[in-house]
Amino acid sequence: MTKKILRVLNGEAVWPPPVWLMRQAGRFLPEYRAVRATTSGFMDLCTTPEKAAEVTLQPVRRFGMDAAILFSDILVLPWALGQDLAFEEGEGPVLPPIRTAEQIAALDVARVRGAIAPILETVRLVRAALDEREREGEGQATLIGFAGSPFTVACYMVEGGGSKEFAHVRAMAHGQPELFEALMEKIITATITYLSAQVLSGAEAIMLFDSWSGVLSPVLFRKHVIEATARIVSKLRERFPRTPIIGFPRLAGLMLGEYAAGTGVQGVAIDTSAEPGIAASMIPADMALQGNLDPLALVAGGASLTAETAAILEALKGRPHIFNLGHGILPQTNPDHVAALVAQIRAA
Ligand code: CP3
């Protein structure tokens, strides 16, 4: 029997819907914190395949999630291209900002293959463990590989880290379009290499995270979100026609329909602000929707969590739907609330 998430991404309405949560491997789990404490930092964890595979599998074991998402980060790509990357405790990622043609020229696409080797080993280890679980009758979780979408990756590369407005990257995209396009070209090429290698190593579906797509004007959204994503999707679909792709154009708002029609993805993930029924009306009836519980409802638990979950289930019943959050799970989330959420969905 085909795994539930793959059936949904193939256009089937599975009831109750399969479930996994963005950032499901992370600090809200004591067993994650225990493994994390044995490393010298977040990148050490990402590049130590046995440990990265272990934390990838933790939420599958604990909650019986329908997907395992590779434990890595979208910023592994700039790091593989040669940009320095540090995760400062409590501060998020820090990179030396890229603003000049010389800095863009120094990014080395040929370096990517070697740099990503440990991540690919994690993919192989997780896939072997999931296959073993399946043989033992312990469930069928789909292994999802991922990358950031080029625009969101460019945001961190140009800004040098997180930002409220991403003013530097938007200024570059508007004011120095050739420079920005040269950067996007390198990211797109490297992302195709990176994702192809993940599929060849055992990833069964791919997700593209475009966390900051919503900061762009419609004109630039078409170019740097839709067209850039479409180039990656068409290349991957040509090489791996049976590997579905989920796009997450966070805060895309009214651009969601155009994104769904223009990128070639098999599923779209929607953020917390999207009304699920309206989002569904903007995409083809056989395209999967993924989402979109508010991570703060999961922190709160109780009546609000139950009501919000029921509303999403009801709105998307009869459609291909993968239950998920509208953004990543928060570190302060009580794992018991996650267990209650999964139980509610399974009993629907
Ligand atoms: O469980 C999973 O979802 C798999 C692994 C995963 C991580 N990051 C692990 C992580 C995935 C899919 C991501 C995606 C990611 N990373 C995105 C896109 C989704 C989103 O949240 O919008 C973005 C923008 C990043 C960049 C990033 N990584 C930031 C801004 C931060 C710091 C904020 C934070 O939560 O600490 C990270 C660090 C990070 N990535 C952690 C984890 C588990 C926490 C670091 C730690 O455990 O020490």
Short mmCIF file of N, CA, C and O in Angstrom, two decimals, residues 252-305:
data_model
loop_
_atom_site.label_atom_id
_atom_site.label_comp_id
_atom_site.label_asym_id
_atom_site.label_seq_id
_atom_site.Cartn_x
_atom_site.Cartn_y
_atom_site.Cartn_z
N ALA A 252 1.90 34.22 1.05
CA ALA A 252 1.68 34.55 -0.36
C ALA A 252 0.33 35.23 -0.57
O ALA A 252 0.13 35.94 -1.56
N GLY A 253 -0.61 35.01 0.33
CA GLY A 253 -1.90 35.69 0.25
C GLY A 253 -2.60 35.47 -1.08
O GLY A 253 -2.80 34.33 -1.51
N LEU A 254 -2.91 36.58 -1.76
CA LEU A 254 -3.68 36.49 -3.00
C LEU A 254 -2.88 35.87 -4.15
O LEU A 254 -3.44 35.57 -5.20
N MET A 255 -1.58 35.69 -3.98
CA MET A 255 -0.75 35.10 -5.04
C MET A 255 -0.77 33.57 -5.01
O MET A 255 -0.15 32.92 -5.85
N LEU A 256 -1.48 32.98 -4.05
CA LEU A 256 -1.45 31.53 -3.89
C LEU A 256 -1.89 30.77 -5.14
O LEU A 256 -1.26 29.79 -5.54
N GLY A 257 -2.97 31.24 -5.76
CA GLY A 257 -3.49 30.55 -6.95
C GLY A 257 -2.48 30.56 -8.09
O GLY A 257 -2.25 29.55 -8.75
N GLU A 258 -1.87 31.73 -8.30
CA GLU A 258 -0.87 31.84 -9.35
C GLU A 258 0.35 30.97 -9.05
O GLU A 258 0.94 30.36 -9.95
N TYR A 259 0.72 30.91 -7.79
CA TYR A 259 1.84 30.07 -7.37
C TYR A 259 1.53 28.60 -7.68
O TYR A 259 2.36 27.89 -8.26
N ALA A 260 0.33 28.16 -7.32
CA ALA A 260 -0.05 26.76 -7.53
C ALA A 260 -0.06 26.43 -9.02
O ALA A 260 0.41 25.38 -9.44
N ALA A 261 -0.59 27.36 -9.82
CA ALA A 261 -0.70 27.10 -11.26
C ALA A 261 0.65 27.23 -11.97
O ALA A 261 0.91 26.52 -12.94
N GLY A 262 1.50 28.11 -11.48
CA GLY A 262 2.71 28.46 -12.22
C GLY A 262 3.97 27.70 -11.86
O GLY A 262 4.95 27.75 -12.60
N THR A 263 3.99 27.03 -10.71
CA THR A 263 5.24 26.40 -10.27
C THR A 263 5.35 24.94 -10.66
O THR A 263 6.45 24.41 -10.74
N GLY A 264 4.20 24.25 -10.82
CA GLY A 264 4.25 22.82 -11.12
C GLY A 264 4.32 21.92 -9.90
O GLY A 264 4.53 20.72 -10.03
N VAL A 265 4.16 22.50 -8.70
CA VAL A 265 4.21 21.68 -7.48
C VAL A 265 2.97 20.79 -7.37
O VAL A 265 1.93 21.08 -7.95
N GLN A 266 3.10 19.70 -6.59
CA GLN A 266 1.98 18.77 -6.39
C GLN A 266 1.19 19.11 -5.13
O GLN A 266 0.08 18.65 -4.94
N GLY A 267 1.77 19.92 -4.26
CA GLY A 267 1.08 20.32 -3.04
C GLY A 267 1.51 21.70 -2.64
O GLY A 267 2.65 22.11 -2.91
N VAL A 268 0.60 22.46 -2.01
CA VAL A 268 0.99 23.75 -1.46
C VAL A 268 0.71 23.76 0.04
O VAL A 268 -0.34 23.32 0.49
N ALA A 269 1.69 24.25 0.78
CA ALA A 269 1.53 24.42 2.21
C ALA A 269 1.06 25.84 2.45
O ALA A 269 1.55 26.78 1.81
N ILE A 270 0.07 25.99 3.36
CA ILE A 270 -0.46 27.33 3.64
C ILE A 270 -0.12 27.73 5.07
O ILE A 270 -0.02 26.89 5.96
N ASP A 271 0.07 29.03 5.26
CA ASP A 271 0.44 29.54 6.58
C ASP A 271 -0.81 29.78 7.40
O ASP A 271 -1.94 29.67 6.92
N THR A 272 -0.60 30.14 8.65
CA THR A 272 -1.67 30.30 9.63
C THR A 272 -2.72 31.32 9.21
O THR A 272 -3.89 31.19 9.56
N SER A 273 -2.31 32.34 8.45
CA SER A 273 -3.24 33.41 8.10
C SER A 273 -4.21 33.02 6.98
O SER A 273 -5.18 33.73 6.72
N ALA A 274 -3.95 31.92 6.28
CA ALA A 274 -4.78 31.55 5.13
C ALA A 274 -6.05 30.84 5.59
O ALA A 274 -5.99 29.86 6.34
N GLU A 275 -7.21 31.31 5.15
CA GLU A 275 -8.47 30.64 5.46
C GLU A 275 -8.48 29.36 4.59
O GLU A 275 -8.39 29.45 3.37
N PRO A 276 -8.55 28.17 5.21
CA PRO A 276 -8.31 26.95 4.42
C PRO A 276 -9.30 26.74 3.28
O PRO A 276 -8.89 26.32 2.19
N GLY A 277 -10.56 27.05 3.51
CA GLY A 277 -11.55 26.86 2.45
C GLY A 277 -11.30 27.79 1.27
O GLY A 277 -11.41 27.39 0.10
N ILE A 278 -10.92 29.03 1.55
CA ILE A 278 -10.64 29.98 0.48
C ILE A 278 -9.35 29.57 -0.25
O ILE A 278 -9.29 29.58 -1.48
N ALA A 279 -8.34 29.17 0.52
CA ALA A 279 -7.09 28.69 -0.10
C ALA A 279 -7.42 27.52 -1.04
O ALA A 279 -6.92 27.46 -2.17
N ALA A 280 -8.27 26.61 -0.57
CA ALA A 280 -8.63 25.45 -1.39
C ALA A 280 -9.31 25.88 -2.68
O ALA A 280 -9.10 25.28 -3.74
N SER A 281 -10.11 26.95 -2.61
CA SER A 281 -10.83 27.41 -3.81
C SER A 281 -9.89 28.06 -4.82
O SER A 281 -10.26 28.28 -5.98
N MET A 282 -8.66 28.37 -4.39
CA MET A 282 -7.70 29.04 -5.29
C MET A 282 -6.81 28.06 -6.04
O MET A 282 -6.03 28.46 -6.90
N ILE A 283 -6.90 26.77 -5.70
CA ILE A 283 -6.01 25.78 -6.34
C ILE A 283 -6.85 24.66 -6.96
O ILE A 283 -8.01 24.48 -6.61
N PRO A 284 -6.27 23.88 -7.90
CA PRO A 284 -7.03 22.78 -8.50
C PRO A 284 -7.52 21.79 -7.44
O PRO A 284 -6.85 21.58 -6.44
N ALA A 285 -8.69 21.18 -7.69
CA ALA A 285 -9.32 20.30 -6.70
C ALA A 285 -8.48 19.07 -6.38
O ALA A 285 -8.61 18.50 -5.30
N ASP A 286 -7.60 18.67 -7.29
CA ASP A 286 -6.79 17.47 -7.01
C ASP A 286 -5.38 17.82 -6.53
O ASP A 286 -4.53 16.95 -6.40
N MET A 287 -5.16 19.10 -6.23
CA MET A 287 -3.85 19.48 -5.68
C MET A 287 -3.91 19.43 -4.16
O MET A 287 -4.89 19.86 -3.56
N ALA A 288 -2.86 18.87 -3.55
CA ALA A 288 -2.86 18.73 -2.10
C ALA A 288 -2.63 20.07 -1.41
O ALA A 288 -1.86 20.90 -1.88
N LEU A 289 -3.32 20.24 -0.28
CA LEU A 289 -3.07 21.38 0.60
C LEU A 289 -2.43 20.84 1.87
O LEU A 289 -2.85 19.79 2.37
N GLN A 290 -1.48 21.55 2.40
CA GLN A 290 -0.86 21.15 3.66
C GLN A 290 -0.98 22.29 4.66
O GLN A 290 -0.69 23.43 4.34
N GLY A 291 -1.44 21.98 5.86
CA GLY A 291 -1.50 23.04 6.87
C GLY A 291 -2.68 22.84 7.80
O GLY A 291 -3.27 21.76 7.80
N ASN A 292 -2.98 23.90 8.47
CA ASN A 292 -2.31 25.16 8.73
C ASN A 292 -2.63 25.65 10.13
O ASN A 292 -2.90 26.81 10.36
N LEU A 293 -2.52 24.72 11.10
CA LEU A 293 -2.80 25.05 12.50
C LEU A 293 -1.81 26.10 13.02
O LEU A 293 -0.62 26.02 12.77
N ASP A 294 -2.35 27.05 13.78
CA ASP A 294 -1.53 28.07 14.42
C ASP A 294 -0.61 27.42 15.47
O ASP A 294 -1.11 26.79 16.40
N PRO A 295 0.72 27.57 15.33
CA PRO A 295 1.63 26.96 16.33
C PRO A 295 1.30 27.41 17.76
O PRO A 295 1.56 26.67 18.71
N LEU A 296 0.69 28.58 17.91
CA LEU A 296 0.35 29.04 19.26
C LEU A 296 -0.89 28.34 19.83
O LEU A 296 -1.05 28.24 21.04
N ALA A 297 -1.75 27.84 18.95
CA ALA A 297 -2.87 27.01 19.43
C ALA A 297 -2.32 25.71 20.01
O ALA A 297 -2.85 25.16 20.99
N LEU A 298 -1.23 25.24 19.42
CA LEU A 298 -0.60 24.01 19.91
C LEU A 298 0.13 24.27 21.23
O LEU A 298 0.18 23.41 22.10
N VAL A 299 0.67 25.46 21.40
CA VAL A 299 1.28 25.82 22.68
C VAL A 299 0.20 25.88 23.75
O VAL A 299 0.36 25.35 24.85
N ALA A 300 -0.95 26.47 23.42
CA ALA A 300 -2.03 26.66 24.41
C ALA A 300 -2.67 25.33 24.79
O ALA A 300 -3.00 25.09 25.95
N GLY A 301 -2.90 24.47 23.80
CA GLY A 301 -3.59 23.21 24.08
C GLY A 301 -5.06 23.45 24.44
O GLY A 301 -5.59 24.54 24.23
N GLY A 302 -5.72 22.41 24.95
CA GLY A 302 -7.09 22.56 25.46
C GLY A 302 -8.12 22.88 24.40
O GLY A 302 -8.02 22.46 23.25
N ALA A 303 -9.12 23.68 24.82
CA ALA A 303 -10.30 23.92 23.98
C ALA A 303 -9.95 24.62 22.67
O ALA A 303 -10.52 24.31 21.61
N SER A 304 -9.01 25.56 22.72
CA SER A 304 -8.66 26.29 21.51
C SER A 304 -8.02 25.36 20.48
O SER A 304 -8.35 25.39 19.29
N LEU A 305 -7.12 24.50 20.96
CA LEU A 305 -6.47 23.55 20.07
C LEU A 305 -7.51 22.62 19.42
O LEU A 305 -7.49 22.41 18.20
#
